[in-house]
Amino acid sequence: MRLIIKDNYDECSVWAANYVAYRINSFRPTAKKPFVLGLCTGSTPLGMYAELIKMHQKGKLSFANVVTFNMDEYIGLGPNDEQSYHYFMYHNFFNHIDIPKGNVHLLNGLTKDYVKECSHYEDMIQSYGKIHLFIGGVGSDGHIAFNEPGSSLTSRTRVKTLTSETIDANSRFFNNDRNKVPTSALTVGIGTITDADEVMILATGDKKARAIHHAVEGSINHMWPISILQMHQHSVIVCDEQATNELKSDTVRYFKDIESRLRPGLK
């Protein structure tokens, strides 16, 4: 595991965007060999998306040969609903880059057959071989995507009922009215995420500190889904100083020391 500790949210966003761009450009994707990118929603990745858009506009990064799969979608919300993750991704990212619409994959929150939709999503991922880099956030309770505490660490794409804590946290996107937040969602599983070559989790603010503690210093436990990253060969957590508030000072010093010793091309 790599733990990247930056001073603030903006520095985390820049580091994450540079890492994504480096991975795409070094892969040298083509139409027949696309780079497959897993993406997330929420407020945390917005800064990263803004930086990636800037790189594209400056001609430093193309998404023409990138294929994307998003983590999740609310059940009952269609693509034109402003609170759907479909709308979020197009409004905040896809509409501003050169990715072909056919390369974008999102779960259908209006499906009438949840099992078929989830199975098809897994099959689509498999059709590309694998996801090369999966980017996600983490909830204060340690959930990744909508894999709430107690989720199987080998789970696949499926329906999940959302906890009260997640509903309360997401109510900020629904005019702070928790009654407007959908109570269930379609989500990729923890096993789906960890099948990726690399997993990068973004976490900023002191509300994420307990989750980062369990991810880095805790035991692997389905009550803290993010802890599964300890088992992944290539996992990266990008966080700010506030998100390290519950880590031991020795742990913070260790990871900062390791990163300071990397060759420039690896940072």
PDB file of C-alpha atoms in Angstrom, residues 16-226:
ATOM      1  CA  ALA A  16      -4.357  12.222  -8.190  1.00  0.00           C
ATOM      2  CA  ALA A  17      -4.905  13.835 -11.598  1.00  0.00           C
ATOM      3  CA  ASN A  18      -1.206  13.670 -12.436  1.00  0.00           C
ATOM      4  CA  TYR A  19      -1.181   9.995 -11.468  1.00  0.00           C
ATOM      5  CA  VAL A  20      -4.172   9.209 -13.685  1.00  0.00           C
ATOM      6  CA  ALA A  21      -2.601  11.087 -16.590  1.00  0.00           C
ATOM      7  CA  TYR A  22       0.717   9.300 -16.083  1.00  0.00           C
ATOM      8  CA  ARG A  23      -0.956   5.897 -16.076  1.00  0.00           C
ATOM      9  CA  ILE A  24      -2.984   6.625 -19.214  1.00  0.00           C
ATOM     10  CA  ASN A  25      -0.108   8.157 -21.173  1.00  0.00           C
ATOM     11  CA  SER A  26       2.417   5.477 -20.213  1.00  0.00           C
ATOM     12  CA  PHE A  27      -0.080   2.781 -21.262  1.00  0.00           C
ATOM     13  CA  ARG A  28      -0.245   4.347 -24.751  1.00  0.00           C
ATOM     14  CA  PRO A  29      -3.826   3.222 -25.352  1.00  0.00           C
ATOM     15  CA  THR A  30      -5.226   2.540 -28.794  1.00  0.00           C
ATOM     16  CA  ALA A  31      -8.723   1.796 -30.061  1.00  0.00           C
ATOM     17  CA  LYS A  32      -7.911  -1.918 -29.951  1.00  0.00           C
ATOM     18  CA  LYS A  33      -6.091  -1.682 -26.612  1.00  0.00           C
ATOM     19  CA  PRO A  34      -7.922   0.930 -24.518  1.00  0.00           C
ATOM     20  CA  PHE A  35      -7.017   1.983 -21.010  1.00  0.00           C
ATOM     21  CA  VAL A  36      -9.860   0.934 -18.704  1.00  0.00           C
ATOM     22  CA  LEU A  37     -10.591   3.370 -15.905  1.00  0.00           C
ATOM     23  CA  GLY A  38     -12.955   2.909 -12.966  1.00  0.00           C
ATOM     24  CA  LEU A  39     -14.494   6.146 -11.707  1.00  0.00           C
ATOM     25  CA  CYS A  40     -16.448   7.490  -8.755  1.00  0.00           C
ATOM     26  CA  THR A  41     -18.753  10.377  -7.883  1.00  0.00           C
ATOM     27  CA  GLY A  42     -19.185  12.621  -4.860  1.00  0.00           C
ATOM     28  CA  SER A  43     -17.517  15.861  -3.855  1.00  0.00           C
ATOM     29  CA  THR A  44     -14.043  14.408  -3.253  1.00  0.00           C
ATOM     30  CA  PRO A  45     -13.075  13.633  -6.878  1.00  0.00           C
ATOM     31  CA  LEU A  46     -14.339  16.962  -8.272  1.00  0.00           C
ATOM     32  CA  GLY A  47     -10.950  18.634  -7.922  1.00  0.00           C
ATOM     33  CA  MET A  48      -9.247  15.738  -9.673  1.00  0.00           C
ATOM     34  CA  TYR A  49     -11.762  15.859 -12.524  1.00  0.00           C
ATOM     35  CA  ALA A  50     -11.195  19.613 -12.901  1.00  0.00           C
ATOM     36  CA  GLU A  51      -7.435  19.046 -13.168  1.00  0.00           C
ATOM     37  CA  LEU A  52      -7.886  16.281 -15.741  1.00  0.00           C
ATOM     38  CA  ILE A  53     -10.111  18.555 -17.822  1.00  0.00           C
ATOM     39  CA  LYS A  54      -7.397  21.233 -17.741  1.00  0.00           C
ATOM     40  CA  MET A  55      -4.816  18.714 -18.951  1.00  0.00           C
ATOM     41  CA  HIS A  56      -7.084  17.677 -21.792  1.00  0.00           C
ATOM     42  CA  GLN A  57      -7.761  21.283 -22.800  1.00  0.00           C
ATOM     43  CA  LYS A  58      -4.013  21.951 -22.889  1.00  0.00           C
ATOM     44  CA  GLY A  59      -3.492  18.964 -25.175  1.00  0.00           C
ATOM     45  CA  LYS A  60      -1.572  16.971 -22.575  1.00  0.00           C
ATOM     46  CA  LEU A  61      -4.117  14.179 -22.176  1.00  0.00           C
ATOM     47  CA  SER A  62      -6.618  12.423 -24.432  1.00  0.00           C
ATOM     48  CA  PHE A  63      -9.445  10.121 -23.422  1.00  0.00           C
ATOM     49  CA  ALA A  64     -10.177   9.028 -26.992  1.00  0.00           C
ATOM     50  CA  ASN A  65      -8.940   5.512 -26.229  1.00  0.00           C
ATOM     51  CA  VAL A  66     -10.075   5.308 -22.612  1.00  0.00           C
ATOM     52  CA  VAL A  67     -12.994   3.156 -21.468  1.00  0.00           C
ATOM     53  CA  THR A  68     -14.713   3.969 -18.165  1.00  0.00           C
ATOM     54  CA  PHE A  69     -16.861   2.089 -15.668  1.00  0.00           C
ATOM     55  CA  ASN A  70     -18.517   3.949 -12.828  1.00  0.00           C
ATOM     56  CA  MET A  71     -18.877   2.459  -9.390  1.00  0.00           C
ATOM     57  CA  ASP A  72     -22.555   2.902  -8.680  1.00  0.00           C
ATOM     58  CA  GLU A  73     -25.947   4.475  -9.329  1.00  0.00           C
ATOM     59  CA  TYR A  74     -29.031   5.206  -7.251  1.00  0.00           C
ATOM     60  CA  ILE A  75     -32.017   2.961  -7.898  1.00  0.00           C
ATOM     61  CA  GLY A  76     -34.919   4.986  -9.256  1.00  0.00           C
ATOM     62  CA  LEU A  77     -32.943   7.878 -10.736  1.00  0.00           C
ATOM     63  CA  GLY A  78     -32.652   8.231 -14.509  1.00  0.00           C
ATOM     64  CA  PRO A  79     -29.864   9.826 -16.569  1.00  0.00           C
ATOM     65  CA  ASN A  80     -31.601  13.211 -16.699  1.00  0.00           C
ATOM     66  CA  ASP A  81     -32.131  13.453 -12.967  1.00  0.00           C
ATOM     67  CA  GLU A  82     -29.660  16.030 -11.640  1.00  0.00           C
ATOM     68  CA  GLN A  83     -28.916  13.852  -8.606  1.00  0.00           C
ATOM     69  CA  SER A  84     -28.149  10.730 -10.637  1.00  0.00           C
ATOM     70  CA  TYR A  85     -24.543   9.687 -10.989  1.00  0.00           C
ATOM     71  CA  HIS A  86     -25.063   9.502 -14.741  1.00  0.00           C
ATOM     72  CA  TYR A  87     -25.865  13.231 -14.778  1.00  0.00           C
ATOM     73  CA  PHE A  88     -23.014  13.982 -12.351  1.00  0.00           C
ATOM     74  CA  MET A  89     -20.390  12.324 -14.543  1.00  0.00           C
ATOM     75  CA  TYR A  90     -21.460  14.014 -17.762  1.00  0.00           C
ATOM     76  CA  HIS A  91     -21.914  17.416 -16.131  1.00  0.00           C
ATOM     77  CA  ASN A  92     -18.630  17.373 -14.228  1.00  0.00           C
ATOM     78  CA  PHE A  93     -16.372  15.361 -16.509  1.00  0.00           C
ATOM     79  CA  PHE A  94     -17.444  13.556 -19.671  1.00  0.00           C
ATOM     80  CA  ASN A  95     -18.935  16.622 -21.402  1.00  0.00           C
ATOM     81  CA  HIS A  96     -15.566  18.364 -21.122  1.00  0.00           C
ATOM     82  CA  ILE A  97     -13.236  15.709 -22.539  1.00  0.00           C
ATOM     83  CA  ASP A  98     -12.903  13.744 -25.779  1.00  0.00           C
ATOM     84  CA  ILE A  99     -14.124  10.358 -24.563  1.00  0.00           C
ATOM     85  CA  PRO A 100     -16.449   8.599 -27.047  1.00  0.00           C
ATOM     86  CA  LYS A 101     -19.911   8.084 -25.596  1.00  0.00           C
ATOM     87  CA  GLY A 102     -19.700   4.375 -26.431  1.00  0.00           C
ATOM     88  CA  ASN A 103     -16.698   4.056 -24.137  1.00  0.00           C
ATOM     89  CA  VAL A 104     -18.670   5.238 -21.096  1.00  0.00           C
ATOM     90  CA  HIS A 105     -20.365   2.617 -18.910  1.00  0.00           C
ATOM     91  CA  LEU A 106     -22.768   3.447 -16.095  1.00  0.00           C
ATOM     92  CA  LEU A 107     -25.258   1.305 -14.230  1.00  0.00           C
ATOM     93  CA  ASN A 108     -28.915   1.850 -15.124  1.00  0.00           C
ATOM     94  CA  GLY A 109     -30.834   3.033 -12.078  1.00  0.00           C
ATOM     95  CA  LEU A 110     -34.160   2.598 -13.880  1.00  0.00           C
ATOM     96  CA  THR A 111     -33.696  -1.070 -14.758  1.00  0.00           C
ATOM     97  CA  LYS A 112     -36.545  -3.420 -13.941  1.00  0.00           C
ATOM     98  CA  ASP A 113     -34.216  -6.413 -13.711  1.00  0.00           C
ATOM     99  CA  TYR A 114     -31.495  -5.724 -11.154  1.00  0.00           C
ATOM    100  CA  VAL A 115     -29.866  -9.133 -11.429  1.00  0.00           C
ATOM    101  CA  LYS A 116     -29.597  -8.924 -15.216  1.00  0.00           C
ATOM    102  CA  GLU A 117     -28.241  -5.354 -15.104  1.00  0.00           C
ATOM    103  CA  CYS A 118     -25.580  -6.246 -12.541  1.00  0.00           C
ATOM    104  CA  SER A 119     -24.565  -9.429 -14.341  1.00  0.00           C
ATOM    105  CA  HIS A 120     -24.326  -7.541 -17.637  1.00  0.00           C
ATOM    106  CA  TYR A 121     -22.112  -4.909 -16.002  1.00  0.00           C
ATOM    107  CA  GLU A 122     -19.699  -7.573 -14.776  1.00  0.00           C
ATOM    108  CA  ASP A 123     -19.691  -9.157 -18.247  1.00  0.00           C
ATOM    109  CA  MET A 124     -18.893  -5.789 -19.846  1.00  0.00           C
ATOM    110  CA  ILE A 125     -15.911  -5.330 -17.552  1.00  0.00           C
ATOM    111  CA  GLN A 126     -14.707  -8.828 -18.357  1.00  0.00           C
ATOM    112  CA  SER A 127     -15.036  -8.135 -22.073  1.00  0.00           C
ATOM    113  CA  TYR A 128     -12.209  -5.600 -21.717  1.00  0.00           C
ATOM    114  CA  GLY A 129     -10.085  -8.022 -19.721  1.00  0.00           C
ATOM    115  CA  LYS A 130      -9.776  -5.935 -16.587  1.00  0.00           C
ATOM    116  CA  ILE A 131      -9.963  -2.445 -15.147  1.00  0.00           C
ATOM    117  CA  HIS A 132      -6.476  -0.974 -15.106  1.00  0.00           C
ATOM    118  CA  LEU A 133      -7.052   1.713 -12.485  1.00  0.00           C
ATOM    119  CA  PHE A 134     -10.120   1.985 -10.255  1.00  0.00           C
ATOM    120  CA  ILE A 135     -10.573   5.315  -8.477  1.00  0.00           C
ATOM    121  CA  GLY A 136     -12.886   5.645  -5.506  1.00  0.00           C
ATOM    122  CA  GLY A 137     -13.686   7.598  -2.405  1.00  0.00           C
ATOM    123  CA  VAL A 138     -14.427   6.311   1.075  1.00  0.00           C
ATOM    124  CA  GLY A 139     -17.251   6.994   3.486  1.00  0.00           C
ATOM    125  CA  SER A 140     -16.688   7.924   7.102  1.00  0.00           C
ATOM    126  CA  ASP A 141     -17.780   4.384   7.987  1.00  0.00           C
ATOM    127  CA  GLY A 142     -15.229   2.859   5.613  1.00  0.00           C
ATOM    128  CA  HIS A 143     -17.547   1.983   2.741  1.00  0.00           C
ATOM    129  CA  ILE A 144     -16.188   2.019  -0.803  1.00  0.00           C
ATOM    130  CA  ALA A 145     -18.641   2.455  -3.671  1.00  0.00           C
ATOM    131  CA  PHE A 146     -21.896   1.514  -1.896  1.00  0.00           C
ATOM    132  CA  ASN A 147     -20.351  -1.502  -0.197  1.00  0.00           C
ATOM    133  CA  GLU A 148     -21.552  -0.681   3.292  1.00  0.00           C
ATOM    134  CA  PRO A 149     -20.036  -2.201   6.465  1.00  0.00           C
ATOM    135  CA  GLY A 150     -20.735  -5.918   6.559  1.00  0.00           C
ATOM    136  CA  SER A 151     -20.397  -6.345   2.796  1.00  0.00           C
ATOM    137  CA  SER A 152     -18.629  -9.456   1.586  1.00  0.00           C
ATOM    138  CA  LEU A 153     -15.022  -8.709   0.726  1.00  0.00           C
ATOM    139  CA  THR A 154     -15.444 -10.835  -2.427  1.00  0.00           C
ATOM    140  CA  SER A 155     -18.776  -9.289  -3.487  1.00  0.00           C
ATOM    141  CA  ARG A 156     -19.678  -8.518  -7.085  1.00  0.00           C
ATOM    142  CA  THR A 157     -21.973  -5.916  -8.674  1.00  0.00           C
ATOM    143  CA  ARG A 158     -25.353  -6.030  -6.973  1.00  0.00           C
ATOM    144  CA  VAL A 159     -28.139  -4.126  -5.164  1.00  0.00           C
ATOM    145  CA  LYS A 160     -27.301  -2.628  -1.772  1.00  0.00           C
ATOM    146  CA  THR A 161     -29.516  -1.015   0.840  1.00  0.00           C
ATOM    147  CA  LEU A 162     -27.933   2.197   2.110  1.00  0.00           C
ATOM    148  CA  THR A 163     -27.282   2.807   5.793  1.00  0.00           C
ATOM    149  CA  SER A 164     -28.687   5.792   7.665  1.00  0.00           C
ATOM    150  CA  GLU A 165     -25.163   7.201   7.935  1.00  0.00           C
ATOM    151  CA  THR A 166     -24.700   7.118   4.151  1.00  0.00           C
ATOM    152  CA  ILE A 167     -28.144   8.607   3.565  1.00  0.00           C
ATOM    153  CA  ASP A 168     -27.403  11.410   6.028  1.00  0.00           C
ATOM    154  CA  ALA A 169     -24.012  12.089   4.411  1.00  0.00           C
ATOM    155  CA  ASN A 170     -25.492  12.187   0.900  1.00  0.00           C
ATOM    156  CA  SER A 171     -28.442  14.365   1.867  1.00  0.00           C
ATOM    157  CA  ARG A 172     -26.222  17.399   1.188  1.00  0.00           C
ATOM    158  CA  PHE A 173     -26.782  16.691  -2.514  1.00  0.00           C
ATOM    159  CA  PHE A 174     -30.577  16.617  -1.969  1.00  0.00           C
ATOM    160  CA  ASN A 175     -31.065  20.050  -0.333  1.00  0.00           C
ATOM    161  CA  ASN A 176     -30.185  18.468   3.024  1.00  0.00           C
ATOM    162  CA  ASP A 177     -33.442  16.508   2.953  1.00  0.00           C
ATOM    163  CA  ARG A 178     -32.639  12.902   3.843  1.00  0.00           C
ATOM    164  CA  ASN A 179     -36.153  11.857   2.787  1.00  0.00           C
ATOM    165  CA  LYS A 180     -35.244  12.645  -0.834  1.00  0.00           C
ATOM    166  CA  VAL A 181     -32.177  10.376  -0.846  1.00  0.00           C
ATOM    167  CA  PRO A 182     -32.793   6.977  -2.475  1.00  0.00           C
ATOM    168  CA  THR A 183     -32.484   4.156   0.038  1.00  0.00           C
ATOM    169  CA  SER A 184     -30.873   1.633  -2.316  1.00  0.00           C
ATOM    170  CA  ALA A 185     -28.375   1.572  -5.148  1.00  0.00           C
ATOM    171  CA  LEU A 186     -26.656  -0.604  -7.712  1.00  0.00           C
ATOM    172  CA  THR A 187     -22.969  -0.909  -6.918  1.00  0.00           C
ATOM    173  CA  VAL A 188     -19.896  -2.747  -8.045  1.00  0.00           C
ATOM    174  CA  GLY A 189     -18.695  -5.194  -5.420  1.00  0.00           C
ATOM    175  CA  ILE A 190     -15.530  -5.133  -3.368  1.00  0.00           C
ATOM    176  CA  GLY A 191     -14.285  -8.064  -5.403  1.00  0.00           C
ATOM    177  CA  THR A 192     -15.037  -6.134  -8.595  1.00  0.00           C
ATOM    178  CA  ILE A 193     -12.931  -3.216  -7.364  1.00  0.00           C
ATOM    179  CA  THR A 194     -10.005  -5.299  -6.168  1.00  0.00           C
ATOM    180  CA  ASP A 195      -9.849  -7.218  -9.452  1.00  0.00           C
ATOM    181  CA  ALA A 196      -8.393  -4.018 -10.938  1.00  0.00           C
ATOM    182  CA  ASP A 197      -4.662  -3.775 -11.537  1.00  0.00           C
ATOM    183  CA  GLU A 198      -4.558  -0.726  -9.291  1.00  0.00           C
ATOM    184  CA  VAL A 199      -6.960   0.867  -6.832  1.00  0.00           C
ATOM    185  CA  MET A 200      -6.653   4.520  -5.815  1.00  0.00           C
ATOM    186  CA  ILE A 201      -8.793   5.873  -2.988  1.00  0.00           C
ATOM    187  CA  LEU A 202      -9.201   9.603  -2.334  1.00  0.00           C
ATOM    188  CA  ALA A 203      -9.905  10.763   1.230  1.00  0.00           C
ATOM    189  CA  THR A 204      -9.836  14.313   2.570  1.00  0.00           C
ATOM    190  CA  GLY A 205     -11.000  15.964   5.755  1.00  0.00           C
ATOM    191  CA  ASP A 206     -11.077  14.872   9.378  1.00  0.00           C
ATOM    192  CA  LYS A 207     -14.387  13.045   8.872  1.00  0.00           C
ATOM    193  CA  LYS A 208     -12.442  10.415   6.921  1.00  0.00           C
ATOM    194  CA  ALA A 209      -9.740  10.004   9.581  1.00  0.00           C
ATOM    195  CA  ARG A 210     -11.295   6.979  11.297  1.00  0.00           C
ATOM    196  CA  ALA A 211     -11.732   5.177   7.975  1.00  0.00           C
ATOM    197  CA  ILE A 212      -8.095   5.866   7.049  1.00  0.00           C
ATOM    198  CA  HIS A 213      -6.986   4.524  10.419  1.00  0.00           C
ATOM    199  CA  HIS A 214      -8.829   1.248   9.780  1.00  0.00           C
ATOM    200  CA  ALA A 215      -7.556   1.096   6.194  1.00  0.00           C
ATOM    201  CA  VAL A 216      -3.913   1.471   7.180  1.00  0.00           C
ATOM    202  CA  GLU A 217      -3.516   0.310  10.779  1.00  0.00           C
ATOM    203  CA  GLY A 218      -6.584  -1.844  11.443  1.00  0.00           C
ATOM    204  CA  SER A 219      -7.251  -5.491  10.744  1.00  0.00           C
ATOM    205  CA  ILE A 220      -8.865  -6.672   7.516  1.00  0.00           C
ATOM    206  CA  ASN A 221     -12.515  -6.631   8.451  1.00  0.00           C
ATOM    207  CA  HIS A 222     -15.770  -6.597   6.491  1.00  0.00           C
ATOM    208  CA  MET A 223     -17.081  -4.001   8.933  1.00  0.00           C
ATOM    209  CA  TRP A 224     -14.477  -1.655   7.438  1.00  0.00           C
ATOM    210  CA  PRO A 225     -14.589  -2.479   3.711  1.00  0.00           C
ATOM    211  CA  ILE A 226     -11.688  -0.140   2.879  1.00  0.00           C
TER     212      ILE A 226
END
